[in-house]
Amino acid sequence: MTSVIVFGNNFQDNSLSYIEKLLATLCRCEVPTMVERSFFDYINGRITVPAEISCYDGGDPGSDTLALSIGGDGTFLRTAAMVLDYGLPVMGVNAGHLGYLSAAPISDVEQIVDHIVTGNYNIIDRTMVEVEVPGRETLYGLNEVAVLKLDTASMITASTTVNGFFLANYQGDGLIVSTPTGSTGYAVSVGGPIVAPTAPVFVIAPVATHSLTMRPMVVSDSAVIEIMTTSREESFLLSVDGRSMSLPVATPLTIRKAPFVTKMVTLPFHNFAETLRVKLLWGVDPR
């Protein structure tokens, strides 16, 4: 039987009764269950945690394991990063606001456990992006890489090449390179297109560009994208799925498709079009 590791954030006071029911139902159905250590510390004492449940402190839990991410999209992205090395499929359980990446709301406890027990779910490979920073560990993201000016800084220029050919000097607040999964996140908020999750492309989208002719564009996900920044300031911000670091201006960045994927769990009755309609109100009559 598939085992489960439960991940979550520490802002779940409104969902504690559902979390308690979820853990109890998993145990009643004899699903081997662990809870990630920091989340266990948060819920322990706030709810009754079944004695059969142990803590997960990292390491390879085995191939027949499913990660349950309780929270919103930010929690899903953190969970995906934590289990990336082990190739675990991740099921998002929405206890946040939008929950675009989630498979089901936390209120659907019985249905969630039933799908886990019966194996009645789909696993879809989602493209990831990697960014190489000289002298640092390679970073990976499911949504996007964003090159941004610091909060108090003047604009930056992101000189960008694709497969070695010069593309443009993007002048403004920054530049986003988004996966199809991330196209409905930060990228769409700056005017980027919505991309089907399995499309083999990246979106390059400028942030608050100082030229109206600089529009978002789509390139193949086989492309190698290189970015070099210039600015009056000494530093810029690199953000990968919300994990940010300050880097010296003129640090070269190399962005490409990662050699592995995030395995996202979806339920049989969910599809991309329905998710757009329900969660992004796609095509809803404004009257």
Coordinates of C-alpha atoms in Angstrom, one line a residue:
M1 CA 0.0 0.0 0.0
T2 CA 1.1 3.5 -0.7
S3 CA 2.5 5.3 2.3
V4 CA 2.0 9.0 3.0
I5 CA 4.1 11.9 4.3
V6 CA 2.1 14.9 5.3
F7 CA 3.7 18.4 4.9
G8 CA 2.1 21.7 5.8
N9 CA 2.7 25.3 7.0
N10 CA 2.3 26.6 10.5
F11 CA -0.7 28.9 9.8
Q12 CA -3.5 26.3 9.8
D13 CA -5.6 27.3 12.8
N14 CA -8.7 27.4 10.7
S15 CA -8.1 23.9 9.3
L16 CA -7.0 22.0 12.4
S17 CA -10.3 20.0 12.7
Y18 CA -9.9 18.8 9.1
I19 CA -6.3 17.9 9.6
E20 CA -7.2 15.9 12.7
K21 CA -9.9 14.1 10.7
L22 CA -7.5 13.5 7.8
L23 CA -4.9 11.9 10.0
A24 CA -7.4 9.8 11.8
T25 CA -9.0 8.6 8.5
L26 CA -5.6 7.7 7.1
C27 CA -4.9 5.6 10.2
R28 CA -8.3 4.0 10.1
C29 CA -7.7 3.0 6.5
E30 CA -4.3 1.5 7.6
V31 CA -2.3 3.9 5.4
P32 CA 1.3 4.1 6.8
T33 CA 1.6 7.8 7.6
M34 CA 4.4 10.2 8.7
V35 CA 4.2 13.9 9.3
E36 CA 7.2 16.2 8.5
R37 CA 8.9 17.3 11.7
S38 CA 8.2 21.0 11.7
F39 CA 4.5 20.4 10.8
F40 CA 4.3 17.7 13.4
D41 CA 5.6 20.1 16.1
Y42 CA 3.0 22.6 15.0
I43 CA -0.1 20.3 15.1
N44 CA 1.0 18.2 18.1
G45 CA -0.9 19.6 21.1
R46 CA -3.3 21.5 19.0
I47 CA -5.0 18.3 17.8
T48 CA -4.9 14.7 18.7
V49 CA -2.3 13.0 16.6
P50 CA -2.8 9.2 16.3
A51 CA -0.1 7.2 18.1
E52 CA 0.6 5.2 14.8
I53 CA 1.9 8.4 13.1
S54 CA 5.6 9.0 13.2
C55 CA 7.8 12.0 12.3
Y56 CA 9.6 12.4 9.0
D57 CA 13.0 14.0 9.5
G58 CA 14.2 13.7 5.9
G59 CA 15.8 10.9 3.9
D60 CA 14.6 8.6 1.2
P61 CA 11.2 7.2 2.4
G62 CA 10.9 4.7 -0.5
S63 CA 9.4 4.8 -3.9
D64 CA 5.9 3.8 -3.0
T65 CA 5.3 7.1 -1.0
L66 CA 3.0 10.0 -1.7
A67 CA 3.6 13.5 -0.3
L68 CA 0.5 15.3 0.9
S69 CA 1.0 19.1 0.9
I70 CA -1.6 20.9 3.2
G71 CA -1.8 24.6 2.6
G72 CA -1.7 26.8 -0.4
D73 CA 0.5 27.1 -3.5
G74 CA 3.5 28.3 -1.5
T75 CA 3.3 25.2 0.7
F76 CA 3.0 23.0 -2.4
L77 CA 6.2 24.6 -3.9
R78 CA 8.1 24.1 -0.7
T79 CA 6.9 20.5 -0.4
A80 CA 7.9 19.8 -4.0
A81 CA 11.4 21.2 -3.3
M82 CA 11.8 19.0 -0.1
V83 CA 10.9 15.7 -1.9
L84 CA 12.5 16.5 -5.2
D85 CA 15.6 14.3 -4.6
Y86 CA 13.4 11.3 -4.0
G87 CA 11.0 11.7 -7.0
L88 CA 7.9 11.6 -4.8
P89 CA 4.5 12.5 -6.3
V90 CA 2.9 15.5 -4.5
M91 CA -0.8 15.9 -3.9
G92 CA -1.9 19.4 -3.0
V93 CA -4.6 19.7 -0.4
N94 CA -5.9 23.3 -0.3
A95 CA -6.2 24.9 3.1
G96 CA -5.1 28.3 1.8
H97 CA -6.7 30.9 -0.5
L98 CA -6.5 30.1 -4.2
G99 CA -4.8 26.7 -4.1
Y100 CA -4.3 26.6 -7.9
L101 CA -1.9 23.7 -7.6
S102 CA -4.0 21.7 -5.3
A103 CA -5.9 18.5 -6.2
A104 CA -8.7 18.9 -3.6
P105 CA -9.9 21.1 -0.7
I106 CA -9.1 20.1 2.9
S107 CA -12.8 19.7 3.5
D108 CA -12.9 16.6 1.2
V109 CA -11.2 14.4 3.7
E110 CA -13.0 11.2 2.9
Q111 CA -12.6 11.6 -0.9
I112 CA -8.9 12.4 -0.5
V113 CA -8.2 9.3 1.5
D114 CA -10.3 7.1 -0.8
H115 CA -8.3 8.2 -3.8
I116 CA -5.1 7.4 -2.0
V117 CA -6.2 4.0 -0.8
T118 CA -7.6 3.0 -4.2
G119 CA -4.8 4.6 -6.2
N120 CA -7.5 6.4 -8.2
Y121 CA -5.4 9.4 -9.2
N122 CA -3.2 10.6 -12.0
I123 CA 0.5 11.6 -11.8
I124 CA 1.5 14.3 -14.3
D125 CA 5.1 15.3 -14.9
R126 CA 5.6 19.0 -14.6
T127 CA 8.6 20.7 -16.2
M128 CA 11.1 22.4 -13.9
V129 CA 13.6 25.1 -14.5
E130 CA 17.2 25.3 -13.3
V131 CA 19.4 28.3 -12.9
E132 CA 23.1 28.2 -12.6
V133 CA 24.8 30.9 -10.5
P134 CA 28.6 30.8 -10.6
G135 CA 30.1 29.7 -7.3
R136 CA 26.8 28.6 -5.9
E137 CA 24.6 25.6 -5.8
T138 CA 22.3 25.1 -8.9
L139 CA 18.7 26.2 -8.0
Y140 CA 15.6 24.5 -9.2
G141 CA 12.0 25.8 -9.5
L142 CA 8.6 24.5 -10.5
N143 CA 7.1 27.9 -11.2
E144 CA 9.7 30.5 -12.3
V145 CA 13.0 32.2 -12.0
A146 CA 12.7 36.0 -11.5
V147 CA 15.5 38.5 -11.8
L148 CA 14.3 41.7 -10.0
K149 CA 15.6 45.0 -8.8
L150 CA 15.9 45.5 -5.1
D151 CA 13.0 47.3 -3.3
T152 CA 14.7 50.6 -3.1
A153 CA 16.8 50.4 -6.2
S154 CA 16.4 52.1 -9.6
M155 CA 15.6 50.0 -12.6
I156 CA 17.8 47.2 -13.8
T157 CA 18.7 46.1 -17.3
A158 CA 18.6 42.4 -18.0
S159 CA 20.6 41.7 -21.1
T160 CA 19.2 38.4 -22.4
T161 CA 20.4 35.8 -24.9
V162 CA 18.6 32.7 -26.1
N163 CA 20.8 29.8 -27.4
G164 CA 23.7 32.2 -27.6
F165 CA 21.8 34.8 -29.7
F166 CA 21.2 38.2 -28.3
L167 CA 17.4 38.7 -27.6
A168 CA 17.0 42.1 -25.8
N169 CA 18.0 44.4 -23.1
Y170 CA 15.0 44.4 -20.8
Q171 CA 14.9 47.7 -18.8
G172 CA 12.5 47.9 -15.9
D173 CA 11.8 46.2 -12.6
G174 CA 13.0 42.8 -13.8
L175 CA 12.5 39.7 -15.9
I176 CA 10.6 36.4 -15.3
V177 CA 11.4 33.0 -17.0
S178 CA 8.4 30.8 -16.3
T179 CA 7.5 27.2 -16.8
P180 CA 4.0 26.3 -18.0
T181 CA 3.0 25.6 -14.4
G182 CA 4.2 29.0 -13.4
S183 CA 2.5 30.7 -16.3
T184 CA -0.6 31.2 -14.1
G185 CA 1.4 32.7 -11.2
Y186 CA 3.8 35.6 -11.2
A187 CA 4.1 35.6 -15.0
V188 CA 0.4 36.1 -15.7
S189 CA 0.3 39.0 -13.3
V190 CA 2.7 40.9 -15.6
G191 CA 0.8 40.1 -18.8
G192 CA 2.2 36.8 -19.7
P193 CA 0.1 34.1 -21.5
I194 CA -1.5 31.2 -19.8
V195 CA 0.2 28.0 -21.0
A196 CA -1.1 24.4 -20.9
P197 CA 0.8 22.5 -18.2
T198 CA 2.4 20.0 -20.6
A199 CA 3.4 22.4 -23.4
P200 CA 7.2 22.2 -24.0
V201 CA 7.9 25.9 -23.6
F202 CA 9.2 28.6 -21.3
V203 CA 7.7 32.2 -21.0
I204 CA 10.0 35.2 -20.9
A205 CA 8.1 38.1 -19.4
P206 CA 9.4 41.5 -18.4
V207 CA 8.3 43.1 -15.2
A208 CA 7.2 46.8 -15.4
T209 CA 9.2 47.3 -18.6
H210 CA 10.2 50.9 -19.5
S211 CA 9.3 50.2 -23.2
L212 CA 5.9 49.3 -24.4
T213 CA 7.4 47.3 -27.3
M214 CA 8.8 44.7 -24.9
R215 CA 6.1 42.1 -24.7
P216 CA 6.2 38.6 -23.1
M217 CA 7.3 35.9 -25.5
V218 CA 7.3 32.1 -25.6
V219 CA 10.4 30.0 -26.4
S220 CA 11.1 26.3 -26.6
D221 CA 12.0 24.6 -23.2
S222 CA 15.1 23.2 -25.0
A223 CA 16.4 26.8 -25.1
V224 CA 19.3 27.9 -22.9
I225 CA 18.6 31.4 -21.6
E226 CA 21.5 33.6 -20.3
I227 CA 20.9 36.8 -18.3
M228 CA 23.4 39.5 -17.3
T229 CA 22.2 42.4 -15.2
T230 CA 23.4 46.0 -15.0
S231 CA 22.1 48.7 -12.7
R232 CA 23.1 51.8 -10.8
E233 CA 22.9 49.7 -7.7
E234 CA 25.4 47.1 -6.7
S235 CA 23.0 44.2 -6.2
F236 CA 19.9 42.6 -7.7
L237 CA 17.4 40.0 -6.4
L238 CA 17.2 36.4 -7.7
S239 CA 14.0 34.6 -6.8
V240 CA 13.3 31.0 -7.6
D241 CA 9.7 30.0 -6.6
G242 CA 9.8 32.7 -3.9
R243 CA 13.2 31.7 -2.5
S244 CA 15.2 34.8 -2.8
M245 CA 18.8 35.9 -2.6
S246 CA 20.7 39.1 -3.3
L247 CA 23.5 38.8 -5.9
P248 CA 26.1 41.3 -7.2
V249 CA 25.1 43.1 -10.4
A250 CA 26.7 41.5 -13.5
T251 CA 26.5 37.9 -12.0
P252 CA 25.8 35.8 -15.1
L253 CA 22.8 33.5 -14.9
T254 CA 22.2 30.5 -17.1
I255 CA 18.6 29.1 -17.2
R256 CA 17.5 25.9 -18.8
K257 CA 15.1 23.0 -18.4
A258 CA 15.9 20.9 -15.3
P259 CA 16.9 17.2 -15.9
F260 CA 14.0 16.0 -13.7
V261 CA 10.4 16.9 -13.1
T262 CA 7.9 17.4 -10.3
K263 CA 5.4 14.6 -10.2
M264 CA 2.0 16.3 -9.5
V265 CA -1.0 14.3 -8.4
T266 CA -4.3 15.2 -10.0
L267 CA -7.7 13.6 -9.5
P268 CA -9.5 11.9 -12.4
F269 CA -12.3 14.4 -12.6
H270 CA -10.0 17.5 -12.7
N271 CA -8.6 19.0 -15.9
F272 CA -6.7 22.1 -16.9
A273 CA -9.8 23.9 -18.4
E274 CA -11.9 23.2 -15.4
T275 CA -9.1 24.5 -13.1
L276 CA -9.0 27.7 -15.1
R277 CA -12.7 28.2 -14.9
V278 CA -13.1 27.4 -11.2
K279 CA -10.0 28.9 -9.7
L280 CA -9.2 31.8 -12.1
L281 CA -12.8 32.5 -13.2
W282 CA -11.7 31.9 -16.8
G283 CA -14.4 33.0 -19.2
V284 CA -16.9 33.8 -16.4
D285 CA -19.5 36.3 -17.5
P286 CA -18.7 39.6 -15.6
R287 CA -22.4 40.6 -15.5

